[in-house]
Short mmCIF file of C-alpha atoms and ligand atoms in Angstrom, two decimals:
data_model
loop_
_atom_site.label_atom_id
_atom_site.label_comp_id
_atom_site.label_asym_id
_atom_site.label_seq_id
_atom_site.Cartn_x
_atom_site.Cartn_y
_atom_site.Cartn_z
CA MET A 1 3.94 18.69 -23.05
CA ILE A 2 4.19 17.03 -19.24
CA ASN A 3 3.81 19.28 -17.23
CA ALA A 4 7.21 18.11 -14.58
CA GLU A 5 6.19 21.39 -11.90
CA ARG A 6 3.03 18.85 -11.20
CA VAL A 7 4.58 15.96 -11.28
CA PHE A 8 7.13 16.38 -8.56
CA HIS A 9 5.10 18.78 -6.79
CA ARG A 10 2.27 15.59 -6.63
CA LEU A 11 5.39 13.16 -5.52
CA GLN A 12 6.13 15.57 -2.75
CA GLU A 13 3.19 15.98 -1.12
CA LEU A 14 1.98 12.25 -1.71
CA GLY A 15 5.68 11.73 0.10
CA LYS A 16 4.41 13.32 2.67
CA ILE A 17 1.64 10.81 4.03
CA GLY A 18 3.46 8.74 6.13
CA TYR A 19 6.64 10.78 6.37
CA ARG A 20 7.97 10.76 9.84
CA GLU A 21 10.87 13.37 11.52
CA GLY A 22 14.07 11.86 11.60
CA GLY A 23 13.38 8.82 9.32
CA GLY A 24 11.59 8.39 5.87
CA VAL A 25 8.03 7.46 4.26
CA THR A 26 5.50 4.32 5.55
CA ARG A 27 3.34 3.42 3.84
CA HIS A 28 1.80 0.09 5.12
CA ALA A 29 -0.82 -1.73 3.49
CA PHE A 30 -5.07 -1.19 4.73
CA THR A 31 -3.23 1.45 7.54
CA SER A 32 -4.42 4.53 7.78
CA GLU A 33 -1.32 6.21 6.14
CA ASP A 34 -2.20 3.87 3.14
CA ARG A 35 -6.09 5.32 2.93
CA ALA A 36 -5.08 8.96 3.49
CA ALA A 37 -2.27 7.95 0.33
CA LYS A 38 -5.24 6.35 -1.94
CA ASP A 39 -7.27 9.29 -0.95
CA LEU A 40 -4.83 12.34 -1.99
CA VAL A 41 -4.04 9.70 -5.54
CA ILE A 42 -7.73 9.77 -6.37
CA LYS A 43 -7.91 13.23 -6.11
CA TYR A 44 -5.28 13.85 -8.58
CA MET A 45 -7.30 11.47 -10.85
CA LYS A 46 -10.10 13.14 -10.60
CA GLU A 47 -7.78 16.59 -11.28
CA ALA A 48 -6.70 15.00 -14.63
CA GLY A 49 -10.16 13.46 -15.52
CA LEU A 50 -9.96 9.90 -15.43
CA GLU A 51 -13.13 8.16 -13.64
CA VAL A 52 -12.01 6.64 -10.74
CA ARG A 53 -12.85 3.43 -8.89
CA GLU A 54 -11.38 1.00 -5.94
CA ASP A 55 -11.20 -2.71 -5.96
CA ALA A 56 -12.82 -5.29 -3.78
CA VAL A 57 -8.27 -5.70 -3.14
CA GLY A 58 -7.57 -2.23 -2.22
CA ASN A 59 -6.71 -1.54 -6.01
CA VAL A 60 -7.06 2.39 -7.21
CA ILE A 61 -7.84 3.07 -10.92
CA GLY A 62 -8.17 5.78 -13.33
CA ARG A 63 -9.68 5.66 -16.47
CA ARG A 64 -9.90 7.60 -19.97
CA GLU A 65 -11.41 6.36 -22.42
CA GLY A 66 -10.73 5.70 -26.15
CA LYS A 67 -12.43 6.19 -28.85
CA ASN A 68 -13.72 2.02 -28.61
CA PRO A 69 -14.25 1.68 -25.21
CA GLN A 70 -14.56 -2.20 -25.99
CA ALA A 71 -10.58 -2.60 -27.39
CA PRO A 72 -8.60 -3.94 -24.87
CA VAL A 73 -7.32 -1.57 -22.22
CA VAL A 74 -3.71 -0.69 -22.08
CA LEU A 75 -2.84 -0.28 -18.34
CA SER A 76 0.19 1.66 -16.08
CA GLY A 77 1.08 2.50 -12.48
CA SER A 78 2.50 1.50 -9.90
CA HIS A 79 2.55 0.90 -6.16
CA ILE A 80 0.88 3.33 -3.20
CA ASP A 81 2.45 1.62 -0.63
CA THR A 82 5.88 1.85 0.85
CA VAL A 83 8.57 -0.29 3.22
CA CYS A 84 9.38 1.30 6.27
CA ASP A 85 10.93 4.27 6.45
CA GLY A 86 11.24 4.31 2.47
CA GLY A 87 11.66 7.21 -0.45
CA ILE A 88 8.89 9.41 -1.68
CA PHE A 89 10.04 7.70 -5.32
CA ASP A 90 8.74 4.05 -4.82
CA GLY A 91 6.30 3.03 -6.63
CA ALA A 92 4.62 6.36 -6.74
CA LEU A 93 6.82 7.76 -9.29
CA GLY A 94 4.85 4.84 -11.73
CA ILE A 95 1.48 6.12 -10.05
CA ILE A 96 2.25 10.02 -10.34
CA GLY A 97 3.41 9.87 -13.55
CA ALA A 98 1.05 7.83 -15.65
CA ILE A 99 -2.09 10.19 -14.34
CA GLU A 100 0.28 12.89 -16.10
CA VAL A 101 0.83 11.30 -18.86
CA LEU A 102 -3.65 10.84 -19.23
CA GLN A 103 -3.91 14.88 -18.03
CA THR A 104 -1.50 16.30 -20.43
CA MET A 105 -3.54 13.34 -22.96
CA ASN A 106 -6.90 15.08 -21.73
CA GLU A 107 -5.08 18.21 -21.76
CA GLN A 108 -4.63 18.56 -25.54
CA LYS A 109 -7.52 16.76 -26.63
CA VAL A 110 -5.37 13.49 -28.08
CA VAL A 111 -7.51 10.40 -29.00
CA THR A 112 -6.63 7.32 -29.05
CA GLU A 113 -8.55 3.62 -30.29
CA HIS A 114 -7.72 1.51 -26.51
CA PRO A 115 -8.92 2.97 -22.98
CA ILE A 116 -5.54 3.76 -21.39
CA GLU A 117 -5.57 2.91 -16.94
CA VAL A 118 -3.93 3.65 -14.55
CA TYR A 119 -3.14 1.38 -11.64
CA ALA A 120 -2.21 2.18 -7.90
CA PHE A 121 -1.88 -1.03 -6.85
CA ASN A 122 -2.08 -2.66 -3.13
CA ASP A 123 0.59 -3.72 -0.87
CA GLU A 124 3.21 -4.37 -3.51
CA GLU A 125 6.05 -4.05 -0.93
CA GLY A 126 4.89 -6.95 1.32
CA SER A 127 6.24 -5.09 4.32
CA ARG A 128 2.87 -5.97 6.47
CA PHE A 129 2.10 -9.22 5.48
CA SER A 130 5.83 -11.12 4.55
CA PHE A 131 4.14 -11.38 0.71
CA SER A 132 4.67 -9.11 -1.79
CA MET A 133 1.97 -7.87 -4.26
CA PHE A 134 -1.29 -8.06 -2.81
CA GLY A 135 -2.99 -5.99 -5.37
CA SER A 136 -1.32 -7.21 -8.63
CA MET A 137 -1.96 -10.48 -7.25
CA GLY A 138 -6.02 -9.95 -6.93
CA VAL A 139 -6.10 -8.51 -10.62
CA ILE A 140 -4.38 -12.11 -11.87
CA GLY A 141 -6.29 -14.21 -9.42
CA ARG A 142 -3.19 -15.33 -8.13
CA ILE A 143 -4.25 -14.19 -4.04
CA THR A 144 -5.86 -17.75 -1.75
CA GLU A 145 -7.96 -18.19 1.09
CA GLU A 146 -4.53 -18.69 2.71
CA ASP A 147 -2.93 -15.45 1.83
CA LEU A 148 -6.05 -13.89 3.93
CA ALA A 149 -5.14 -16.00 6.51
CA LYS A 150 -1.24 -14.69 6.91
CA LYS A 151 -0.99 -12.51 9.64
CA ASP A 152 1.38 -9.51 11.02
CA ARG A 153 3.44 -9.10 13.64
CA GLN A 154 1.08 -7.96 15.42
CA GLY A 155 -1.52 -11.12 14.60
CA ILE A 156 -3.91 -9.08 12.41
CA SER A 157 -4.32 -11.11 9.43
CA VAL A 158 -5.14 -9.32 5.52
CA ALA A 159 -9.12 -10.30 6.02
CA GLU A 160 -9.06 -8.53 9.43
CA ALA A 161 -7.03 -5.51 8.71
CA MET A 162 -9.07 -5.61 4.84
CA ARG A 163 -12.51 -5.63 6.92
CA GLU A 164 -10.92 -2.56 9.34
CA GLN A 165 -10.75 -0.58 6.13
CA GLY A 166 -13.99 -0.94 5.15
CA TYR A 167 -13.22 -3.82 2.44
CA ASP A 168 -15.03 -7.44 2.03
CA PRO A 169 -12.42 -9.68 1.93
CA GLU A 170 -14.92 -12.50 0.30
CA LYS A 171 -14.97 -10.06 -2.67
CA PHE A 172 -11.06 -10.58 -3.50
CA ARG A 173 -12.14 -12.53 -7.07
CA ASP A 174 -13.99 -9.28 -7.77
CA ALA A 175 -10.38 -7.58 -9.02
CA ILE A 176 -9.41 -10.17 -11.61
CA ARG A 177 -9.07 -8.81 -14.77
CA SER A 178 -8.92 -11.80 -17.78
CA PRO A 179 -6.02 -11.44 -20.46
CA GLU A 180 -9.01 -11.03 -23.11
CA GLU A 181 -9.84 -7.08 -21.61
CA LEU A 182 -5.74 -6.48 -21.35
CA LYS A 183 -3.70 -5.13 -23.98
CA ALA A 184 -0.44 -4.20 -22.00
CA PHE A 185 1.06 -2.90 -18.97
CA ILE A 186 3.65 -0.36 -18.25
CA GLU A 187 6.00 0.82 -15.03
CA LEU A 188 7.58 3.47 -15.00
CA HIS A 189 9.36 3.21 -11.61
CA ILE A 190 12.88 4.19 -10.76
CA GLU A 191 16.30 2.44 -11.34
CA GLN A 192 16.91 1.69 -7.49
CA GLY A 193 20.46 0.99 -9.02
CA LYS A 194 23.73 2.76 -10.49
CA VAL A 195 24.06 1.64 -13.56
CA LEU A 196 22.37 4.51 -15.19
CA GLU A 197 24.31 7.33 -13.13
CA SER A 198 26.67 4.78 -14.24
CA LYS A 199 26.04 5.83 -17.39
CA ASN A 200 24.77 9.35 -17.01
CA LEU A 201 21.75 8.41 -18.68
CA SER A 202 18.11 9.84 -16.31
CA VAL A 203 16.17 6.78 -18.38
CA GLY A 204 16.46 2.57 -18.91
CA ILE A 205 14.73 0.54 -20.72
CA VAL A 206 13.97 -2.96 -19.08
CA THR A 207 14.65 -5.75 -20.77
CA GLY A 208 13.61 -7.94 -17.97
CA ILE A 209 12.26 -8.88 -13.78
CA VAL A 210 14.52 -10.84 -11.61
CA ASN A 211 12.99 -13.87 -9.73
CA GLU A 212 12.20 -13.54 -5.87
CA LEU A 213 12.63 -16.34 -3.51
CA TRP A 214 11.33 -15.41 -0.06
CA MET A 215 11.81 -18.00 2.71
CA LYS A 216 11.83 -18.51 6.00
CA ILE A 217 14.60 -20.05 8.51
CA ARG A 218 14.37 -21.16 11.02
CA VAL A 219 17.24 -22.36 13.27
CA ILE A 220 16.84 -24.70 16.21
CA GLY A 221 19.17 -25.29 18.73
CA GLU A 222 19.43 -25.87 22.23
CA ALA A 223 18.41 -23.02 25.13
CA GLY A 224 21.18 -23.82 27.88
CA HIS A 225 22.94 -22.03 30.82
CA ALA A 226 25.43 -19.52 29.70
CA GLY A 227 27.79 -19.69 32.55
CA ALA A 228 27.78 -23.03 33.71
CA THR A 229 27.38 -25.30 29.81
CA PRO A 230 31.10 -25.29 28.50
CA MET A 231 31.36 -24.11 24.51
CA ASN A 232 32.04 -27.37 23.46
CA PHE A 233 28.45 -28.63 25.03
CA ARG A 234 26.46 -26.46 23.48
CA LYS A 235 23.85 -26.14 20.12
CA ASP A 236 23.97 -22.60 20.00
CA ALA A 237 21.36 -21.74 17.54
CA LEU A 238 22.87 -18.03 16.60
CA VAL A 239 26.77 -19.32 16.33
CA ALA A 240 25.26 -21.45 13.46
CA ALA A 241 22.15 -18.92 12.08
CA ALA A 242 26.02 -16.84 11.70
CA GLU A 243 27.44 -19.56 9.77
CA MET A 244 24.70 -19.62 7.59
CA VAL A 245 24.44 -15.80 6.74
CA GLN A 246 27.89 -16.28 5.63
CA VAL A 247 27.31 -19.23 3.58
CA ILE A 248 24.45 -17.51 1.70
CA GLU A 249 26.31 -14.28 0.76
CA ARG A 250 29.25 -15.87 0.37
CA GLU A 251 27.41 -18.46 -2.34
CA ALA A 252 25.84 -15.91 -3.88
CA LYS A 253 28.97 -13.82 -4.52
CA LYS A 254 29.95 -16.92 -6.55
CA THR A 255 27.86 -16.47 -9.70
CA GLY A 256 28.02 -12.31 -9.87
CA THR A 257 24.36 -11.83 -11.10
CA THR A 258 22.91 -13.39 -7.77
CA VAL A 259 21.92 -11.23 -5.03
CA ALA A 260 21.15 -12.68 -1.23
CA THR A 261 20.01 -11.11 1.52
CA VAL A 262 19.34 -11.63 5.29
CA GLY A 263 16.58 -8.51 6.23
CA ARG A 264 15.44 -10.29 9.48
CA LEU A 265 16.80 -12.09 12.47
CA ASN A 266 15.36 -12.61 15.52
CA VAL A 267 17.15 -14.55 18.72
CA LEU A 268 15.13 -16.64 21.42
CA PRO A 269 14.13 -16.73 24.19
CA GLY A 270 17.28 -13.28 23.75
CA GLY A 271 18.24 -13.29 27.35
CA ILE A 272 21.75 -12.01 27.98
CA ASN A 273 22.85 -14.82 30.46
CA ILE A 274 20.91 -17.87 27.79
CA ILE A 275 22.95 -19.49 25.23
CA PRO A 276 20.03 -19.12 22.00
CA GLY A 277 18.06 -21.75 21.58
CA GLN A 278 15.85 -20.79 18.56
CA VAL A 279 16.82 -18.23 15.78
CA GLU A 280 14.57 -17.22 12.95
CA PHE A 281 15.74 -15.44 9.56
CA THR A 282 14.64 -14.60 6.33
CA LEU A 283 15.93 -15.38 2.94
CA ASP A 284 15.52 -12.77 0.09
CA LEU A 285 16.99 -14.94 -2.85
CA ARG A 286 17.17 -13.12 -6.66
CA ASP A 287 18.77 -13.99 -10.04
CA ILE A 288 17.69 -12.94 -13.45
CA SER A 289 17.78 -16.40 -14.21
CA GLN A 290 15.70 -18.97 -12.69
CA GLU A 291 17.90 -21.87 -13.41
CA VAL A 292 21.24 -20.13 -11.41
CA SER A 293 18.74 -19.01 -8.35
CA ASP A 294 18.17 -22.48 -8.03
CA LYS A 295 21.39 -23.64 -8.08
CA VAL A 296 22.12 -21.20 -5.45
CA GLU A 297 19.77 -22.05 -3.51
CA ARG A 298 20.55 -26.19 -3.68
CA GLU A 299 24.05 -24.95 -3.10
CA ILE A 300 22.90 -22.33 0.59
CA PHE A 301 21.23 -25.80 1.67
CA LYS A 302 23.74 -27.98 1.18
CA GLU A 303 26.35 -25.79 3.11
CA ILE A 304 23.14 -25.44 6.14
CA ASP A 305 22.60 -29.48 6.35
CA ARG A 306 26.38 -29.17 7.09
CA ILE A 307 26.57 -26.95 9.39
CA CYS A 308 23.60 -28.91 10.89
CA GLN A 309 25.70 -31.91 11.23
CA GLU A 310 28.68 -29.70 12.88
CA ARG A 311 26.82 -28.23 14.78
CA GLY A 312 23.80 -30.52 16.50
CA VAL A 313 20.92 -28.01 15.33
CA ARG A 314 17.93 -28.35 12.74
CA VAL A 315 16.55 -26.09 10.70
CA GLU A 316 12.63 -25.72 9.57
CA THR A 317 11.83 -23.42 6.68
CA GLU A 318 8.58 -21.80 5.59
CA ILE A 319 8.76 -20.60 1.78
CA LEU A 320 6.86 -16.83 1.79
CA GLN A 321 6.94 -16.79 -1.73
CA ARG A 322 8.20 -17.92 -4.96
CA ILE A 323 8.57 -15.30 -8.22
CA PRO A 324 9.65 -16.17 -11.15
CA PRO A 325 11.39 -13.93 -13.76
CA ALA A 326 9.36 -12.00 -16.08
CA PRO A 327 10.56 -10.55 -19.51
CA CYS A 328 9.39 -7.42 -20.94
CA SER A 329 7.82 -7.62 -24.24
CA LYS A 330 9.72 -7.01 -27.42
CA GLY A 331 7.38 -5.30 -28.78
CA PHE A 332 7.68 -2.98 -25.79
CA GLN A 333 11.38 -2.19 -25.70
CA LEU A 334 11.01 -1.14 -29.94
CA ALA A 335 8.25 1.23 -28.57
CA ALA A 336 9.91 2.31 -25.32
CA LYS A 337 13.77 3.08 -28.03
CA ARG A 338 11.72 4.94 -30.88
CA ALA A 339 9.91 7.28 -27.73
CA CYS A 340 13.74 7.96 -26.30
CA GLU A 341 14.72 8.26 -30.05
CA LYS A 342 12.12 10.61 -31.12
CA ILE A 343 12.87 12.77 -27.49
CA GLY A 344 16.53 12.47 -27.88
CA LEU A 345 16.90 11.09 -24.52
CA GLU A 346 19.97 8.63 -25.26
CA TYR A 347 18.61 5.14 -22.63
CA PHE A 348 20.85 2.11 -21.73
CA CYS A 349 18.77 -1.29 -21.63
CA LEU A 350 18.92 -3.27 -18.49
CA PRO A 351 17.81 -6.11 -16.24
CA SER A 352 15.66 -4.86 -13.05
CA GLY A 353 17.04 -5.81 -9.70
CA ALA A 354 14.05 -4.68 -7.72
CA GLY A 355 10.65 -6.60 -7.79
CA HIS A 356 8.09 -4.83 -9.37
CA ASP A 357 3.59 -5.16 -9.61
CA ALA A 358 4.96 -6.04 -13.31
CA MET A 359 5.87 -9.48 -12.72
CA GLN A 360 2.69 -10.38 -11.48
CA MET A 361 0.86 -8.49 -14.45
CA VAL A 362 2.55 -10.32 -16.89
CA ASN A 363 1.05 -13.23 -16.24
CA ILE A 364 -2.15 -11.98 -17.99
CA CYS A 365 -0.71 -9.53 -20.62
CA PRO A 366 2.66 -8.17 -22.30
CA ILE A 367 4.58 -5.78 -20.00
CA GLY A 368 7.25 -3.05 -19.96
CA MET A 369 9.10 -1.09 -17.07
CA ILE A 370 10.68 2.60 -18.15
CA PHE A 371 13.70 3.11 -14.94
CA VAL A 372 14.38 6.54 -14.01
CA ARG A 373 17.91 7.43 -12.59
CA SER A 374 18.52 7.00 -8.69
CA LYS A 375 20.87 9.04 -7.21
CA ASP A 376 23.62 7.09 -5.69
CA GLY A 377 21.48 4.30 -6.33
CA ILE A 378 19.94 4.43 -3.34
CA SER A 379 16.59 3.45 -2.80
CA HIS A 380 14.60 1.98 0.42
CA ASN A 381 15.68 4.56 2.68
CA PRO A 382 14.31 7.85 3.41
CA ALA A 383 17.97 9.15 1.07
CA GLU A 384 16.26 7.84 -1.91
CA TRP A 385 16.02 10.60 -4.84
CA SER A 386 15.81 10.82 -8.08
CA SER A 387 15.84 14.66 -9.99
CA LYS A 388 12.82 16.76 -11.30
CA GLU A 389 14.71 16.62 -14.92
CA ASP A 390 14.74 12.43 -14.28
CA CYS A 391 11.57 11.85 -13.90
CA ALA A 392 9.98 14.35 -16.74
CA ASP A 393 12.32 12.25 -19.16
CA GLY A 394 10.98 9.58 -17.80
CA VAL A 395 7.37 11.13 -18.12
CA LYS A 396 8.01 12.33 -21.30
CA VAL A 397 9.38 8.47 -22.36
CA LEU A 398 6.18 6.69 -21.17
CA TYR A 399 3.55 9.44 -22.77
CA HIS A 400 5.18 8.28 -25.88
CA VAL A 401 5.11 4.19 -25.07
CA LEU A 402 1.32 4.83 -23.90
CA LEU A 403 0.76 6.72 -26.75
CA GLU A 404 1.98 4.10 -29.28
CA THR A 405 0.26 1.32 -27.42
CA ALA A 406 -3.18 2.97 -27.22
CA VAL A 407 -3.08 3.61 -30.83
CA PRO A 408 -3.15 7.57 -31.01
CA ILE A 409 -5.92 8.29 -34.22
O1 HGY B 501 12.08 -6.43 -2.68
C1 HGY B 501 11.55 -5.46 -3.76
O2 HGY B 501 11.84 -5.28 -4.58
C2 HGY B 501 10.29 -4.20 -4.65
O3 HGY B 501 11.13 -2.92 -3.41
N1 HGY B 501 9.44 -4.92 -3.54
MN1 MN B 502 10.77 -0.89 -3.32
MN1 MN B 503 8.39 -0.02 -6.12
#
């Protein structure tokens, strides 16, 4: 069966790329760390006996042939990039786990009807260019010229960053796959929450993935003298923004299922003795139900309008991305249950609060996700941890699901 030592060794080796002492792992899209990580994954894919290629948007793909090379491909994998100071499991486990499954199939001379491909997706986190899932968007044909013009905080555009790494941004459409050539996409990922740990289970079967609304909100007040401006004459953009952040938390808490986060906030002009004239902050809003998410969004903006009236400020908003919730196919969920029963693993079915490449792939093929327990539910943090045993359980479930989906002969 699968080689747990090899999986864990590779996770730790890949986790060293982009790691900084006292911090975590940072591997942003189209950087030297990103390139080094792709080169190491290419090495693993070759050791596994896969046919390796890179596509036009920076995904790395390893292919294992089936008996019928024309049969629709079964896809697996996850993302190779990380957030700032992230952990070594987020994304990496799905790539290393899928490579392990195919290497084990090769070692055991397993034959399947369908080919299987592992994707190491580029830029799922959106950490550098403020919109996520660039690699999987490239596969489903969702990238636009506007996306290529989006800039990072140093003013470098996606297209420039691609060129710096040797990609031709004009060719981004070459990465597109058609629905006819795909059978399913199955992603192994850490849970990044506390549910499996609370049930003392190593693996979970994902029922669906929440929606993702990312927005930039600019509050425009009036800069002024901190000493000479009486309190009742101010249009303080920061105090207004602070009230808005509280409203966002309050409205999200009301539903019991919604999550909302203000992850970035910049104050301008930023002088000690200047009343803030402008504040720009981000909103990340999610719920498994699009309807609930839309309602919370409406309530938040009703309150923001009230605050603007009361404080004499105004807001400008910019939608960074709107991704709908993604259901995991019933066929996958049954196959995953059969896999757990075959291995003798208890499991729990749960939605994913985190976003994943699978929510793009659902537009061109059925999807499935298998979760592995996260210690203390921590992720997007250097303390992110899953045990070797739990990772091995997840890879075993992935093995049986990919084998069944690719039809063993
Ligand atoms: O934001 C997310 O949920 C994922 O980590 N990209
Ligand atoms: Mn993540
Ligand atoms: Mn992830």
